[in-house]
Structure formats: C-alpha cells, structure tokens
Short mmCIF file of C-alpha atoms in Angstrom, two decimals:
data_model
loop_
_atom_site.label_atom_id
_atom_site.label_comp_id
_atom_site.label_asym_id
_atom_site.label_seq_id
_atom_site.Cartn_x
_atom_site.Cartn_y
_atom_site.Cartn_z
CA MET A 1262 18.09 -112.43 -193.61
CA ILE A 1263 19.40 -112.47 -190.08
CA PHE A 1264 18.02 -110.19 -187.38
CA PHE A 1265 19.96 -109.38 -184.25
CA VAL A 1266 18.06 -108.40 -181.15
CA ALA A 1267 19.90 -106.69 -178.35
CA GLY A 1268 18.73 -106.85 -174.78
CA ALA A 1269 18.04 -109.49 -172.21
CA TYR A 1270 15.79 -112.38 -173.17
CA GLY A 1271 14.66 -110.91 -176.48
CA GLN A 1272 13.45 -107.61 -174.95
CA PRO A 1273 14.09 -104.54 -177.09
CA PRO A 1274 16.87 -102.36 -175.72
CA GLU A 1275 15.90 -99.46 -173.51
CA PRO A 1276 16.33 -96.15 -175.35
CA ALA A 1277 19.46 -94.28 -174.24
CA GLU A 1278 17.44 -91.24 -173.19
CA MET A 1279 15.51 -93.39 -170.67
CA ARG A 1280 18.78 -94.35 -168.97
CA TRP A 1281 20.04 -90.78 -168.73
CA ILE A 1282 17.95 -89.88 -165.70
CA GLU A 1283 18.03 -92.06 -162.61
CA ASP A 1284 15.84 -89.73 -160.55
CA MET A 1285 14.23 -86.32 -160.84
CA TYR A 1286 12.27 -84.34 -158.27
CA LEU A 1287 11.15 -80.85 -157.33
CA ALA A 1288 11.82 -79.45 -153.88
CA LYS A 1289 11.34 -76.44 -151.63
CA ASP A 1290 14.27 -74.65 -150.03
CA ASP A 1291 15.60 -76.49 -146.97
CA GLY A 1292 16.16 -73.21 -145.10
CA ASN A 1293 19.89 -73.23 -145.88
CA GLY A 1294 19.70 -72.29 -149.57
CA LYS A 1295 19.65 -75.89 -150.81
CA ALA A 1296 17.03 -78.28 -152.15
CA GLY A 1297 15.02 -79.95 -149.42
CA ILE A 1298 12.77 -83.00 -149.65
CA ALA A 1299 10.73 -83.76 -152.76
CA ALA A 1300 7.45 -81.86 -153.21
CA THR A 1301 4.75 -81.55 -155.87
CA ASN A 1302 2.72 -78.68 -154.38
CA PHE A 1303 4.12 -75.27 -153.64
CA GLY A 1304 2.90 -71.94 -152.29
CA THR A 1305 3.27 -68.58 -153.98
CA LYS A 1306 6.06 -67.67 -151.52
CA ASP A 1307 8.10 -70.88 -151.98
CA ILE A 1308 11.11 -69.18 -153.53
CA PRO A 1309 13.10 -70.65 -155.11
CA ILE A 1310 11.71 -73.95 -156.35
CA TYR A 1311 14.44 -76.50 -157.01
CA CYS A 1312 14.57 -79.16 -159.71
CA VAL A 1313 17.04 -81.93 -158.88
CA VAL A 1314 18.18 -84.23 -161.67
CA VAL A 1315 20.18 -87.35 -160.81
CA LEU A 1316 21.82 -88.74 -163.91
CA GLY A 1317 22.28 -92.43 -164.67
CA SER A 1318 25.87 -91.84 -165.75
CA ALA A 1319 28.79 -89.68 -164.66
CA SER A 1320 29.78 -88.87 -168.26
CA PRO A 1321 29.62 -85.21 -169.32
CA VAL A 1322 26.23 -84.20 -170.78
CA SER A 1323 24.25 -81.03 -171.36
CA VAL A 1324 21.20 -80.85 -169.05
CA LYS A 1325 18.48 -78.28 -169.74
CA MET A 1326 15.39 -77.42 -167.69
CA ASN A 1327 12.38 -75.48 -168.96
CA LEU A 1328 9.84 -74.43 -166.36
CA VAL A 1329 6.58 -74.10 -168.29
CA ALA A 1330 3.29 -72.41 -167.33
CA VAL A 1331 0.58 -74.95 -168.17
CA ALA A 1332 -2.57 -73.33 -166.74
CA VAL A 1333 -1.70 -70.03 -165.04
CA GLU A 1334 -4.05 -67.04 -164.99
CA GLY A 1335 -2.74 -64.21 -167.17
CA VAL A 1336 0.00 -66.34 -168.76
CA LYS A 1337 -0.32 -67.95 -172.18
CA ALA A 1338 -0.34 -71.77 -171.91
CA GLU A 1339 3.01 -73.43 -172.67
CA THR A 1340 5.01 -70.26 -171.94
CA LYS A 1341 8.55 -70.94 -170.68
CA VAL A 1342 8.82 -69.17 -167.33
CA VAL A 1343 12.41 -70.24 -166.60
CA SER A 1344 14.91 -71.84 -168.96
CA THR A 1345 18.40 -72.82 -167.88
CA SER A 1346 21.05 -75.36 -168.83
CA TYR A 1347 24.21 -76.84 -167.40
CA LEU A 1348 27.08 -78.87 -168.85
CA THR A 1349 28.19 -81.54 -166.38
CA LYS A 1350 31.82 -82.49 -165.85
CA ASP A 1351 33.39 -85.95 -165.53
CA ASN A 1352 32.12 -87.84 -162.47
CA GLN A 1353 29.26 -85.41 -161.92
CA ASN A 1354 25.86 -87.09 -161.89
CA ARG A 1355 23.64 -84.54 -160.12
CA VAL A 1356 22.35 -81.18 -161.32
CA ASN A 1357 20.42 -78.75 -159.12
CA PHE A 1358 18.39 -76.13 -160.97
CA SER A 1359 16.39 -73.43 -159.25
CA GLY A 1360 13.71 -71.06 -160.47
CA ARG A 1361 12.43 -67.85 -158.97
CA PRO A 1362 9.93 -65.18 -160.05
CA ASP A 1363 10.45 -61.41 -159.85
CA ARG A 1364 8.21 -61.13 -156.77
CA GLN A 1365 6.19 -64.24 -155.99
CA TRP A 1366 4.80 -67.15 -157.99
CA ILE A 1367 1.44 -66.82 -159.72
CA PRO A 1368 -0.83 -69.68 -158.63
CA GLY A 1369 -1.51 -72.33 -161.25
CA LYS A 1370 -0.30 -75.52 -162.88
CA TYR A 1371 3.28 -75.75 -164.11
CA ARG A 1372 5.62 -78.34 -165.61
CA ALA A 1373 9.38 -78.91 -165.53
CA ASP A 1374 10.75 -80.34 -168.80
CA ILE A 1375 14.24 -81.89 -168.80
CA PHE A 1376 16.40 -82.31 -171.88
CA ILE A 1377 19.69 -84.22 -172.09
CA ASN A 1378 21.93 -83.27 -175.00
CA ASP A 1379 18.94 -81.42 -176.54
CA THR A 1380 16.71 -84.53 -176.38
CA PHE A 1381 13.52 -84.35 -174.27
CA VAL A 1382 13.70 -87.07 -171.61
CA LYS A 1383 11.32 -86.33 -168.74
CA LYS A 1384 8.65 -83.99 -167.44
CA MET A 1385 7.23 -83.34 -164.01
CA ASP A 1386 3.93 -81.57 -163.34
CA PHE A 1387 3.41 -79.47 -160.22
CA GLU A 1388 1.09 -76.86 -158.80
CA ILE A 1389 1.59 -73.53 -157.08
CA ARG A 1390 -1.31 -72.66 -154.80
CA LYS A 1391 -2.53 -69.50 -153.13
CA PRO A 1392 -1.83 -69.43 -149.40
CA ALA A 1393 -4.73 -70.56 -147.25
CA SER A 1394 -6.80 -67.62 -146.08
CA SER A 1395 -5.95 -66.58 -142.59
CA ILE A 1396 -8.49 -67.93 -140.17
CA LYS A 1397 -8.53 -66.61 -136.64
CA SER A 1398 -7.74 -69.24 -134.13
CA ALA A 1399 -10.79 -70.53 -132.33
CA LEU A 1400 -8.70 -70.92 -129.20
CA GLY A 1401 -8.51 -67.19 -128.58
CA PHE A 1402 -12.03 -66.44 -129.73
CA GLN A 1403 -14.35 -65.03 -127.12
CA PRO A 1404 -18.02 -64.78 -128.01
CA LYS A 1405 -19.60 -61.37 -127.70
CA GLN A 1406 -21.22 -60.99 -124.33
CA PRO A 1407 -24.81 -59.80 -124.43
CA ALA A 1408 -25.26 -56.31 -123.08
CA LYS A 1409 -26.30 -56.28 -119.44
CA PRO A 1410 -29.82 -55.02 -119.00
CA ARG A 1411 -29.88 -51.65 -117.39
CA SER A 1412 -31.83 -51.45 -114.23
CA ALA A 1413 -34.53 -48.82 -114.06
CA PRO A 1414 -33.57 -45.84 -111.96
CA ALA A 1415 -35.01 -45.97 -108.47
CA LYS A 1416 -38.05 -43.76 -107.93
CA ARG A 1417 -37.61 -40.98 -105.46
CA ASN A 1418 -40.46 -40.13 -103.23
#
C-alpha cells in the first residue's frame, strides 16, 4: 500500500473551510452607516451591529450569518435573533452583515455563527450590556449648606 500525504513537510492539509475566512469581526456603526472598528462589547442602543467577513478567496460563495441569543433574559438559549445570507460575486471577498432589533437590544450574551456554502466555519461571541447608570457629575455638585442659625429677636424694654 502507498499513502500520499498532501501538505508541506508531512503536515495534514488544512481543511477547506478553514481557508474560507481570512478575517471576521463585529463592529459598531462608524457614524456614517458603515462598519467601524472591531468591537466585542456593545450597548443596548448600538444599532445596528455589523458582522464583517473577509473571505480567503474571491470566488463566488454563499455566506450566511446567524446571530444567536446565548444567555439573554426572556429569550430561549440558542434562539436565532437574526439570520441572513449573501451570495458573493466574482472578485468579491468581503461581506458586511448588519443586525438590528425592533427597538433596542436586550442585554446579554450573543454569538455570530458564519457558514460558507452551508458549512459552519466560524463563531464569534459578544456581549450587549445595559448602559451605565447616570451618575451626576461631581464637578457640579454643591454640598447642602447647613441652615444658618436664627438669631433670637432683640428684647424690647
């Protein structure tokens, strides 16, 4: 029997699905309706949340994103919150997905699952947090002044 091993220096070949994605990240809106810099934590008012997938090839493929609620109050675990797909064209190696709720996000832990040609290839966990409670600025705070003692009325003779 003869065995053939593909790959450099006897290493097993990398599975095709591992080469499909060069980079993947989540991002907040840049203020101009496009994905900004990568982020892993979001607020309830970060709408939309972008998922950017950079493909390792410019060949046409089907790219699907499922946004999944992992641990979100009032939502059954593993519920798909957003599901969308896109078929790339020749020489297109970047897909920008976005997800938005009806009103605002419910705080909790979420996950973005990416599929290429119906094969799961990558996941990314992220969290949506409640906004920090509003704390009055200490700079404008003035302590309560104690009441001035009233002087006794002068006695009249």
